[in-house]
């Protein structure tokens, strides 16, 4: 069963590379197949059997889970693909473009399993990350309710100012983190800084999502968490675009640091004014 499974994977992947469509003169077989000398066919597909070619094949020659024998009179003008079998060529056989021979031994199966596992793992991580990028802002809005709504209403997306503040905040955080890495004692503090950055990113993502959701005015009475859901979904869609996603994530991080830095600064100013009055 494992060999059949890996054969199917290899066959499906390689078929994507085979140009053209099979014509009426193509051969599709699930048993041992012979193309005698003097016969011309367009394409030959043999699955689960051996193929012996003595005539002319003008198109694709594919053999899956079987051996291929090219006689001395064989004339192949296109791609030859053999998966899970051997290729034997007699003197005088003429080959065209390329020959792909993939054996399904233990090493190949292990490589396919490891590669498939890594690809699946990366896909699962990407899916989980996308879901978190949507769910976390919505949960923050739902759990915080009035406080979170007040926090988001306080900030309009003045991108220039927020990016400016966030950029210098990130430089300060990077400098402090570098100093903390020098000493072992500073590592716990570095972990706290990392957690603070993650919290800032979550809060900033909530504000940005809410602002983006407000750009869509129908229905008019959309609730706050629906705005955040819509905005977070749009942001997550852009984050999944190669290269563009990294740029968008960097901008969101800088804006989030700018928002949280402004919030901390405003809190300290209120405390200082209160202490002066007292």
PDB file of N, CA and C in Angstrom, residues 84-142:
ATOM      1  N   UNK A  84       8.963   3.896 -10.250  1.00  0.00           N
ATOM      2  CA  UNK A  84       8.887   2.602  -9.591  1.00  0.00           C
ATOM      3  C   UNK A  84       9.297   1.440 -10.466  1.00  0.00           C
ATOM      4  N   UNK A  85      10.189   1.666 -11.416  1.00  0.00           N
ATOM      5  CA  UNK A  85      10.645   0.603 -12.298  1.00  0.00           C
ATOM      6  C   UNK A  85      12.009   0.911 -12.880  1.00  0.00           C
ATOM      7  N   UNK A  86      12.486   0.016 -13.758  1.00  0.00           N
ATOM      8  CA  UNK A  86      13.793   0.159 -14.380  1.00  0.00           C
ATOM      9  C   UNK A  86      13.649   0.495 -15.855  1.00  0.00           C
ATOM     10  N   UNK A  87      14.697   1.092 -16.406  1.00  0.00           N
ATOM     11  CA  UNK A  87      14.729   1.434 -17.825  1.00  0.00           C
ATOM     12  C   UNK A  87      15.876   0.656 -18.476  1.00  0.00           C
ATOM     13  N   UNK A  88      15.530  -0.119 -19.488  1.00  0.00           N
ATOM     14  CA  UNK A  88      16.532  -0.870 -20.242  1.00  0.00           C
ATOM     15  C   UNK A  88      16.473  -0.423 -21.692  1.00  0.00           C
ATOM     16  N   UNK A  89      17.626  -0.013 -22.210  1.00  0.00           N
ATOM     17  CA  UNK A  89      17.689   0.532 -23.571  1.00  0.00           C
ATOM     18  C   UNK A  89      18.655  -0.306 -24.412  1.00  0.00           C
ATOM     19  N   UNK A  90      18.145  -0.851 -25.496  1.00  0.00           N
ATOM     20  CA  UNK A  90      18.994  -1.612 -26.413  1.00  0.00           C
ATOM     21  C   UNK A  90      19.765  -0.658 -27.327  1.00  0.00           C
ATOM     22  N   UNK A  91      20.927  -1.088 -27.822  1.00  0.00           N
ATOM     23  CA  UNK A  91      21.680  -0.270 -28.776  1.00  0.00           C
ATOM     24  C   UNK A  91      20.844   0.022 -30.016  1.00  0.00           C
ATOM     25  N   UNK A  92      20.839   1.283 -30.414  1.00  0.00           N
ATOM     26  CA  UNK A  92      20.073   1.697 -31.585  1.00  0.00           C
ATOM     27  C   UNK A  92      18.787   2.418 -31.249  1.00  0.00           C
ATOM     28  N   UNK A  93      18.304   2.304 -30.004  1.00  0.00           N
ATOM     29  CA  UNK A  93      17.077   3.011 -29.600  1.00  0.00           C
ATOM     30  C   UNK A  93      17.330   4.510 -29.589  1.00  0.00           C
ATOM     31  N   UNK A  94      16.370   5.262 -30.079  1.00  0.00           N
ATOM     32  CA  UNK A  94      16.492   6.717 -30.193  1.00  0.00           C
ATOM     33  C   UNK A  94      15.601   7.377 -29.145  1.00  0.00           C
ATOM     34  N   UNK A  95      16.198   8.249 -28.335  1.00  0.00           N
ATOM     35  CA  UNK A  95      15.456   8.983 -27.317  1.00  0.00           C
ATOM     36  C   UNK A  95      15.433  10.456 -27.676  1.00  0.00           C
ATOM     37  N   UNK A  96      14.339  11.124 -27.263  1.00  0.00           N
ATOM     38  CA  UNK A  96      14.166  12.534 -27.598  1.00  0.00           C
ATOM     39  C   UNK A  96      14.649  13.467 -26.513  1.00  0.00           C
ATOM     40  N   UNK A  97      13.698  14.066 -25.770  1.00  0.00           N
ATOM     41  CA  UNK A  97      14.038  15.138 -24.836  1.00  0.00           C
ATOM     42  C   UNK A  97      14.692  14.638 -23.553  1.00  0.00           C
ATOM     43  N   UNK A  98      13.887  14.215 -22.598  1.00  0.00           N
ATOM     44  CA  UNK A  98      14.385  13.887 -21.265  1.00  0.00           C
ATOM     45  C   UNK A  98      13.867  12.537 -20.819  1.00  0.00           C
ATOM     46  N   UNK A  99      14.629  11.925 -19.901  1.00  0.00           N
ATOM     47  CA  UNK A  99      14.234  10.661 -19.289  1.00  0.00           C
ATOM     48  C   UNK A  99      14.238  10.853 -17.773  1.00  0.00           C
ATOM     49  N   UNK A 100      13.082  10.609 -17.141  1.00  0.00           N
ATOM     50  CA  UNK A 100      12.949  10.704 -15.688  1.00  0.00           C
ATOM     51  C   UNK A 100      12.688   9.302 -15.148  1.00  0.00           C
ATOM     52  N   UNK A 101      13.587   8.831 -14.303  1.00  0.00           N
ATOM     53  CA  UNK A 101      13.434   7.498 -13.710  1.00  0.00           C
ATOM     54  C   UNK A 101      13.477   7.640 -12.204  1.00  0.00           C
ATOM     55  N   UNK A 102      12.331   7.427 -11.550  1.00  0.00           N
ATOM     56  CA  UNK A 102      12.213   7.581 -10.100  1.00  0.00           C
ATOM     57  C   UNK A 102      11.960   6.214  -9.492  1.00  0.00           C
ATOM     58  N   UNK A 103      12.917   5.736  -8.730  1.00  0.00           N
ATOM     59  CA  UNK A 103      12.743   4.452  -8.054  1.00  0.00           C
ATOM     60  C   UNK A 103      12.040   4.675  -6.726  1.00  0.00           C
ATOM     61  N   UNK A 104      11.264   3.696  -6.313  1.00  0.00           N
ATOM     62  CA  UNK A 104      10.525   3.802  -5.046  1.00  0.00           C
ATOM     63  C   UNK A 104      11.138   2.890  -4.001  1.00  0.00           C
ATOM     64  N   UNK A 105      12.449   3.016  -3.806  1.00  0.00           N
ATOM     65  CA  UNK A 105      13.098   2.247  -2.752  1.00  0.00           C
ATOM     66  C   UNK A 105      12.834   2.911  -1.409  1.00  0.00           C
ATOM     67  N   UNK A 106      13.407   2.338  -0.361  1.00  0.00           N
ATOM     68  CA  UNK A 106      13.145   2.840   0.994  1.00  0.00           C
ATOM     69  C   UNK A 106      13.623   4.276   1.162  1.00  0.00           C
ATOM     70  N   UNK A 107      14.788   4.588   0.569  1.00  0.00           N
ATOM     71  CA  UNK A 107      15.315   5.944   0.709  1.00  0.00           C
ATOM     72  C   UNK A 107      14.380   6.967   0.063  1.00  0.00           C
ATOM     73  N   UNK A 108      13.875   6.641  -1.123  1.00  0.00           N
ATOM     74  CA  UNK A 108      12.960   7.564  -1.809  1.00  0.00           C
ATOM     75  C   UNK A 108      11.658   7.717  -1.043  1.00  0.00           C
ATOM     76  N   UNK A 109      11.141   6.602  -0.536  1.00  0.00           N
ATOM     77  CA  UNK A 109       9.895   6.669   0.229  1.00  0.00           C
ATOM     78  C   UNK A 109      10.076   7.497   1.486  1.00  0.00           C
ATOM     79  N   UNK A 110      11.217   7.320   2.165  1.00  0.00           N
ATOM     80  CA  UNK A 110      11.469   8.111   3.365  1.00  0.00           C
ATOM     81  C   UNK A 110      11.596   9.587   3.034  1.00  0.00           C
ATOM     82  N   UNK A 111      12.255   9.888   1.909  1.00  0.00           N
ATOM     83  CA  UNK A 111      12.392  11.284   1.495  1.00  0.00           C
ATOM     84  C   UNK A 111      11.031  11.900   1.191  1.00  0.00           C
ATOM     85  N   UNK A 112      10.177  11.129   0.482  1.00  0.00           N
ATOM     86  CA  UNK A 112       8.842  11.633   0.182  1.00  0.00           C
ATOM     87  C   UNK A 112       8.025  11.834   1.459  1.00  0.00           C
ATOM     88  N   UNK A 113       8.198  10.897   2.398  1.00  0.00           N
ATOM     89  CA  UNK A 113       7.449  11.010   3.658  1.00  0.00           C
ATOM     90  C   UNK A 113       7.903  12.229   4.450  1.00  0.00           C
ATOM     91  N   UNK A 114       9.233  12.434   4.526  1.00  0.00           N
ATOM     92  CA  UNK A 114       9.752  13.580   5.266  1.00  0.00           C
ATOM     93  C   UNK A 114       9.349  14.884   4.582  1.00  0.00           C
ATOM     94  N   UNK A 115       9.517  14.932   3.241  1.00  0.00           N
ATOM     95  CA  UNK A 115       9.144  16.137   2.514  1.00  0.00           C
ATOM     96  C   UNK A 115       7.659  16.438   2.606  1.00  0.00           C
ATOM     97  N   UNK A 116       6.836  15.380   2.455  1.00  0.00           N
ATOM     98  CA  UNK A 116       5.396  15.573   2.592  1.00  0.00           C
ATOM     99  C   UNK A 116       5.000  16.001   3.990  1.00  0.00           C
ATOM    100  N   UNK A 117       5.670  15.421   5.002  1.00  0.00           N
ATOM    101  CA  UNK A 117       5.379  15.798   6.385  1.00  0.00           C
ATOM    102  C   UNK A 117       5.733  17.244   6.669  1.00  0.00           C
ATOM    103  N   UNK A 118       6.905  17.677   6.140  1.00  0.00           N
ATOM    104  CA  UNK A 118       7.303  19.067   6.336  1.00  0.00           C
ATOM    105  C   UNK A 118       6.346  20.026   5.640  1.00  0.00           C
ATOM    106  N   UNK A 119       5.965  19.673   4.407  1.00  0.00           N
ATOM    107  CA  UNK A 119       5.026  20.529   3.678  1.00  0.00           C
ATOM    108  C   UNK A 119       3.686  20.616   4.402  1.00  0.00           C
ATOM    109  N   UNK A 120       3.201  19.461   4.891  1.00  0.00           N
ATOM    110  CA  UNK A 120       1.935  19.462   5.629  1.00  0.00           C
ATOM    111  C   UNK A 120       2.056  20.231   6.924  1.00  0.00           C
ATOM    112  N   UNK A 121       3.205  20.065   7.608  1.00  0.00           N
ATOM    113  CA  UNK A 121       3.406  20.792   8.862  1.00  0.00           C
ATOM    114  C   UNK A 121       3.431  22.291   8.661  1.00  0.00           C
ATOM    115  N   UNK A 122       4.124  22.747   7.606  1.00  0.00           N
ATOM    116  CA  UNK A 122       4.160  24.180   7.310  1.00  0.00           C
ATOM    117  C   UNK A 122       2.774  24.701   6.960  1.00  0.00           C
ATOM    118  N   UNK A 123       2.011  23.891   6.217  1.00  0.00           N
ATOM    119  CA  UNK A 123       0.658  24.307   5.867  1.00  0.00           C
ATOM    120  C   UNK A 123      -0.219  24.422   7.104  1.00  0.00           C
ATOM    121  N   UNK A 124      -0.079  23.457   8.031  1.00  0.00           N
ATOM    122  CA  UNK A 124      -0.872  23.499   9.271  1.00  0.00           C
ATOM    123  C   UNK A 124      -0.480  24.706  10.109  1.00  0.00           C
ATOM    124  N   UNK A 125       0.827  24.994  10.195  1.00  0.00           N
ATOM    125  CA  UNK A 125       1.270  26.162  10.959  1.00  0.00           C
ATOM    126  C   UNK A 125       0.744  27.454  10.347  1.00  0.00           C
ATOM    127  N   UNK A 126       0.772  27.528   9.023  1.00  0.00           N
ATOM    128  CA  UNK A 126       0.253  28.717   8.354  1.00  0.00           C
ATOM    129  C   UNK A 126      -1.242  28.874   8.597  1.00  0.00           C
ATOM    130  N   UNK A 127      -1.966  27.761   8.537  1.00  0.00           N
ATOM    131  CA  UNK A 127      -3.411  27.808   8.792  1.00  0.00           C
ATOM    132  C   UNK A 127      -3.694  28.220  10.232  1.00  0.00           C
ATOM    133  N   UNK A 128      -2.943  27.641  11.183  1.00  0.00           N
ATOM    134  CA  UNK A 128      -3.142  27.992  12.594  1.00  0.00           C
ATOM    135  C   UNK A 128      -2.808  29.457  12.845  1.00  0.00           C
ATOM    136  N   UNK A 129      -1.715  29.934  12.230  1.00  0.00           N
ATOM    137  CA  UNK A 129      -1.363  31.340  12.383  1.00  0.00           C
ATOM    138  C   UNK A 129      -2.423  32.270  11.808  1.00  0.00           C
ATOM    139  N   UNK A 130      -2.978  31.890  10.671  1.00  0.00           N
ATOM    140  CA  UNK A 130      -4.026  32.709  10.057  1.00  0.00           C
ATOM    141  C   UNK A 130      -5.270  32.766  10.936  1.00  0.00           C
ATOM    142  N   UNK A 131      -5.635  31.614  11.502  1.00  0.00           N
ATOM    143  CA  UNK A 131      -6.807  31.592  12.389  1.00  0.00           C
ATOM    144  C   UNK A 131      -6.574  32.444  13.633  1.00  0.00           C
ATOM    145  N   UNK A 132      -5.353  32.372  14.182  1.00  0.00           N
ATOM    146  CA  UNK A 132      -5.051  33.173  15.377  1.00  0.00           C
ATOM    147  C   UNK A 132      -5.082  34.666  15.052  1.00  0.00           C
ATOM    148  N   UNK A 133      -4.582  35.040  13.874  1.00  0.00           N
ATOM    149  CA  UNK A 133      -4.577  36.449  13.492  1.00  0.00           C
ATOM    150  C   UNK A 133      -5.993  37.003  13.361  1.00  0.00           C
ATOM    151  N   UNK A 134      -6.959  36.127  13.102  1.00  0.00           N
ATOM    152  CA  UNK A 134      -8.349  36.561  13.001  1.00  0.00           C
ATOM    153  C   UNK A 134      -9.049  36.472  14.360  1.00  0.00           C
ATOM    154  N   UNK A 135      -8.824  35.371  15.082  1.00  0.00           N
ATOM    155  CA  UNK A 135      -9.572  35.122  16.313  1.00  0.00           C
ATOM    156  C   UNK A 135      -9.114  35.997  17.480  1.00  0.00           C
ATOM    157  N   UNK A 136      -7.807  36.228  17.596  1.00  0.00           N
ATOM    158  CA  UNK A 136      -7.306  36.980  18.755  1.00  0.00           C
ATOM    159  C   UNK A 136      -7.878  38.400  18.813  1.00  0.00           C
ATOM    160  N   UNK A 137      -7.843  39.196  17.728  1.00  0.00           N
ATOM    161  CA  UNK A 137      -8.461  40.524  17.818  1.00  0.00           C
ATOM    162  C   UNK A 137      -9.955  40.471  18.143  1.00  0.00           C
ATOM    163  N   UNK A 138     -10.661  39.481  17.575  1.00  0.00           N
ATOM    164  CA  UNK A 138     -12.097  39.364  17.855  1.00  0.00           C
ATOM    165  C   UNK A 138     -12.316  39.026  19.329  1.00  0.00           C
ATOM    166  N   UNK A 139     -11.519  38.116  19.882  1.00  0.00           N
ATOM    167  CA  UNK A 139     -11.653  37.757  21.302  1.00  0.00           C
ATOM    168  C   UNK A 139     -11.318  38.936  22.203  1.00  0.00           C
ATOM    169  N   UNK A 140     -10.298  39.703  21.820  1.00  0.00           N
ATOM    170  CA  UNK A 140      -9.963  40.887  22.617  1.00  0.00           C
ATOM    171  C   UNK A 140     -11.130  41.858  22.638  1.00  0.00           C
ATOM    172  N   UNK A 141     -11.769  42.066  21.500  1.00  0.00           N
ATOM    173  CA  UNK A 141     -12.908  42.977  21.433  1.00  0.00           C
ATOM    174  C   UNK A 141     -14.100  42.446  22.231  1.00  0.00           C
ATOM    175  N   UNK A 142     -14.339  41.134  22.146  1.00  0.00           N
ATOM    176  CA  UNK A 142     -15.479  40.554  22.857  1.00  0.00           C
ATOM    177  C   UNK A 142     -15.257  40.530  24.362  1.00  0.00           C
TER     178      UNK A 142
END
